[in-house]
């Protein structure tokens, strides 16, 4: 099997090596409404596309700290590039870890691990149970990263006749199907405010047979491949780390760009440079400190859970709640940093196609995602307060 991961350099260094390509192609990706072919190929050449996979699927099995810093770097370069990073990489990670052996061989081994995957894991489909698998019908929105994906993930509810399956008391059985691209119908309606280059198309299938071995349980934490703690923590923590890291990366790009701009930026009514104004100095100090604190919280929350699992312990509801709450907090702080940077940059931030303008649009699009909504923070707090024992969606 071919491994595309270059172990001589860290994953962050590999991502950083793509800065020139990604930044040069950002406008083209927006025009295409999906990552440009040049950027996609660079992800393969750098080893990023399979980097988070288990080793048997060409990956490096990175720690959460490595994943977080890599995603921050990718989102710093361009919001769409970073968003595809938190879509494609966790999708292939989950499929490579949790697909049964026959399905893994069909999807990964048969393609020498050169597999790009994206899609929507929320169960917007129904799978009628039939011998050997399911007849899948459904429609999914915002399939991020599927513009260039060979396989598409689709969450669904298994159905026995007209009856829904249950995984536990009050908890429906939820599974993920991995579909070859040619079996999927795409609705290219991705005309949006931000994250334009992510190819987040809507898609659907009607009565498509999916063999059991090309499905896995959405909330499983029992890997069939891989030895890193992340494989035993499931898809939810990896996805949460991705959302937090993405927001932090976009916010950092805006803070860095405003700091660079400040030496020369003047306003018509005040010819003093932005950098010389005490109000700007205080604001910059505050928002950089807030950003650093949010990053450290994310590293701490995910690192603590990872260490717990690495020691052979079960991932507790409290640890899961802490990770999700940290992701929500980091997103909120990042949005505040972006708003401040956009405001102090003045007209420099409204020029169409500039990094500041694009990052601002991306931030206010990406932070609409339900995965880092206030409902998540409420669920996490309810566990901390002892109001509920667990929330399976965390």
XYZ file of N, CA, C and O in Angstrom, residues 119-186:
272
model
N -18.844 15.027 2.432
C -20.267 14.765 2.539
C -20.865 15.185 3.861
O -20.253 15.900 4.649
N -22.077 14.707 4.110
C -22.862 15.101 5.271
C -23.184 13.848 6.096
O -23.771 12.898 5.581
N -22.790 13.866 7.371
C -22.969 12.694 8.224
C -24.294 12.708 8.980
O -24.690 11.690 9.538
N -24.971 13.845 9.009
C -26.257 13.898 9.704
C -27.242 12.979 8.988
O -27.296 12.955 7.753
N -28.074 12.206 9.713
C -28.919 11.188 9.083
C -30.143 11.756 8.373
O -31.283 11.609 8.828
N -29.923 12.381 7.236
C -31.017 12.917 6.434
C -31.554 11.915 5.425
O -32.355 12.280 4.560
N -31.098 10.674 5.518
C -31.608 9.634 4.645
C -32.232 8.507 5.439
O -32.093 8.428 6.667
N -32.933 7.638 4.739
C -33.474 6.428 5.341
C -32.987 5.232 4.531
O -32.990 5.270 3.297
N -32.555 4.213 5.258
C -32.068 3.007 4.610
C -32.966 1.830 4.928
O -32.956 1.331 6.069
N -33.737 1.387 3.938
C -34.603 0.222 4.140
C -33.731 -1.029 4.173
O -33.005 -1.317 3.224
N -33.795 -1.751 5.283
C -32.970 -2.947 5.432
C -33.424 -4.026 4.450
O -34.606 -4.353 4.359
N -32.448 -4.549 3.706
C -32.678 -5.645 2.768
C -31.540 -6.637 2.949
O -30.526 -6.321 3.596
N -31.661 -7.843 2.424
C -30.550 -8.799 2.564
C -29.231 -8.208 2.059
O -29.141 -7.727 0.938
N -28.237 -8.200 2.923
C -26.902 -7.726 2.554
C -26.652 -6.254 2.699
O -25.526 -5.788 2.490
N -27.681 -5.473 3.053
C -27.438 -4.039 3.170
C -28.699 -3.223 3.273
O -29.658 -3.608 3.960
N -28.741 -2.096 2.569
C -29.833 -1.135 2.674
C -30.161 -0.561 1.300
O -29.287 -0.403 0.445
N -31.429 -0.215 1.106
C -31.847 0.587 -0.039
C -31.979 2.014 0.467
O -32.864 2.340 1.263
N -31.064 2.860 0.040
C -30.910 4.200 0.615
C -31.597 5.256 -0.233
O -31.400 5.322 -1.449
N -32.378 6.111 0.441
C -33.009 7.264 -0.190
C -32.852 8.455 0.745
O -33.071 8.337 1.956
N -32.476 9.599 0.190
C -32.350 10.780 1.031
C -31.783 11.957 0.276
O -31.344 11.845 -0.879
N -31.806 13.109 0.928
C -31.251 14.342 0.370
C -30.468 15.049 1.466
O -30.961 15.175 2.589
N -29.273 15.489 1.137
C -28.371 16.078 2.104
C -27.934 17.463 1.626
O -27.756 17.689 0.427
N -27.756 18.366 2.569
C -27.308 19.724 2.264
C -25.850 19.915 2.661
O -25.341 19.239 3.549
N -25.214 20.861 2.025
C -23.877 21.312 2.426
C -22.872 20.160 2.512
O -22.261 19.938 3.549
N -22.721 19.431 1.430
C -21.740 18.346 1.397
C -20.350 18.890 1.145
O -19.807 18.763 0.037
N -19.755 19.478 2.152
C -18.473 20.170 1.980
C -17.398 19.236 1.447
O -17.254 18.099 1.883
N -16.651 19.746 0.482
C -15.527 19.006 -0.078
C -15.897 17.970 -1.110
O -15.021 17.230 -1.583
N -17.178 17.897 -1.512
C -17.549 16.844 -2.455
C -17.327 17.260 -3.904
O -17.482 16.438 -4.809
N -16.932 18.501 -4.123
C -16.656 18.924 -5.490
C -15.535 18.136 -6.130
O -15.482 18.012 -7.362
N -14.629 17.585 -5.325
C -13.497 16.824 -5.857
C -13.379 15.447 -5.207
O -12.324 14.822 -5.272
N -14.453 14.969 -4.576
C -14.382 13.706 -3.834
C -14.818 12.516 -4.692
O -15.826 12.579 -5.385
N -14.048 11.424 -4.586
C -14.416 10.188 -5.287
C -15.525 9.436 -4.562
O -16.287 8.701 -5.177
N -15.588 9.602 -3.230
C -16.625 8.952 -2.437
C -17.344 10.007 -1.611
O -16.743 11.018 -1.202
N -18.626 9.756 -1.375
C -19.464 10.708 -0.656
C -20.097 10.012 0.544
O -20.678 8.926 0.408
N -19.972 10.618 1.718
C -20.587 10.095 2.934
C -22.025 10.595 3.037
O -22.317 11.748 2.698
N -22.910 9.734 3.518
C -24.322 10.093 3.652
C -24.904 9.432 4.898
O -25.014 8.208 4.972
N -25.267 10.231 5.887
C -25.851 9.694 7.109
C -27.288 9.246 6.886
O -28.032 9.866 6.121
N -27.685 8.166 7.559
C -29.043 7.673 7.374
C -29.538 6.929 8.600
O -28.763 6.518 9.471
N -30.869 6.747 8.649
C -31.540 5.980 9.696
C -31.937 4.622 9.118
O -32.708 4.566 8.155
N -31.435 3.522 9.653
C -31.868 2.203 9.193
C -33.330 1.962 9.544
O -33.780 2.302 10.641
N -34.054 1.374 8.611
C -35.476 1.109 8.804
C -35.762 -0.372 8.556
O -35.341 -0.936 7.542
N -36.450 -0.984 9.493
C -36.957 -2.348 9.320
C -38.433 -2.231 8.963
O -39.289 -2.062 9.840
N -38.714 -2.290 7.661
C -40.071 -2.000 7.213
C -40.397 -0.547 7.479
O -39.697 0.357 7.011
N -41.412 -0.305 8.286
C -41.769 1.068 8.650
C -41.254 1.460 10.030
O -41.518 2.569 10.502
N -40.500 0.560 10.659
C -40.025 0.796 12.014
C -38.576 1.281 12.026
O -37.714 0.705 11.363
N -38.344 2.327 12.801
C -36.989 2.821 12.981
C -36.235 1.933 13.963
O -36.789 1.458 14.941
N -34.955 1.724 13.717
C -34.122 0.982 14.651
C -33.656 1.907 15.772
O -33.452 3.103 15.559
N -33.446 1.309 16.937
C -32.998 2.094 18.089
C -31.694 1.529 18.617
O -31.543 0.318 18.757
N -30.745 2.430 18.899
C -29.459 2.011 19.453
C -29.515 1.914 20.970
O -28.666 1.285 21.593
N -30.488 2.561 21.580
C -30.671 2.559 23.026
C -31.954 3.286 23.342
O -32.679 3.734 22.443
N -32.234 3.430 24.611
C -33.473 4.093 25.008
C -33.466 5.554 24.557
O -32.630 6.361 24.989
N -34.370 5.880 23.660
C -34.490 7.239 23.162
C -33.420 7.642 22.167
O -33.369 8.804 21.754
N -32.576 6.711 21.766
C -31.470 7.018 20.859
C -31.643 6.207 19.580
O -31.513 4.981 19.588
N -31.952 6.846 18.457
C -32.108 6.095 17.212
C -30.766 5.574 16.704
O -29.716 6.163 16.958
N -30.821 4.456 16.015
C -29.638 3.947 15.339
C -29.329 4.883 14.180
O -30.212 5.226 13.389
N -28.103 5.343 14.083
C -27.686 6.235 13.005
C -26.434 5.664 12.365
O -25.482 5.319 13.070
N -26.441 5.588 11.046
C -25.318 5.019 10.329
C -24.875 5.957 9.224
O -25.579 6.919 8.856
N -23.698 5.668 8.692
C -23.132 6.450 7.601
C -22.860 5.509 6.437
O -22.216 4.465 6.618
N -23.356 5.859 5.270
C -23.074 5.107 4.050
C -21.964 5.805 3.276
O -21.905 7.036 3.233
N -21.089 5.018 2.674
C -20.025 5.550 1.826
C -20.366 5.179 0.387
O -20.399 3.998 0.026
N -20.630 6.212 -0.427
C -21.164 6.013 -1.773
C -20.155 6.416 -2.836
O -19.552 7.494 -2.749
N -19.970 5.598 -3.883
C -19.180 6.035 -5.033
C -19.830 7.262 -5.674
O -21.062 7.368 -5.732
N -19.024 8.173 -6.137
C -19.526 9.429 -6.684
C -20.578 9.220 -7.772
O -21.565 9.947 -7.857
N -20.383 8.189 -8.605
C -21.279 8.000 -9.746
C -22.687 7.578 -9.333
O -23.620 7.638 -10.142
N -22.893 7.200 -8.080
C -24.223 6.825 -7.607
C -25.001 8.004 -7.021
O -26.149 7.851 -6.617
N -24.378 9.163 -7.002
C -24.952 10.316 -6.303
C -25.392 11.373 -7.314
O -24.692 11.650 -8.294
N -26.548 11.993 -7.065
C -27.018 13.130 -7.863
C -26.675 14.422 -7.122
O -26.972 14.562 -5.931
N -26.055 15.358 -7.823
C -25.594 16.600 -7.207
C -26.451 17.778 -7.664
O -26.831 17.868 -8.834
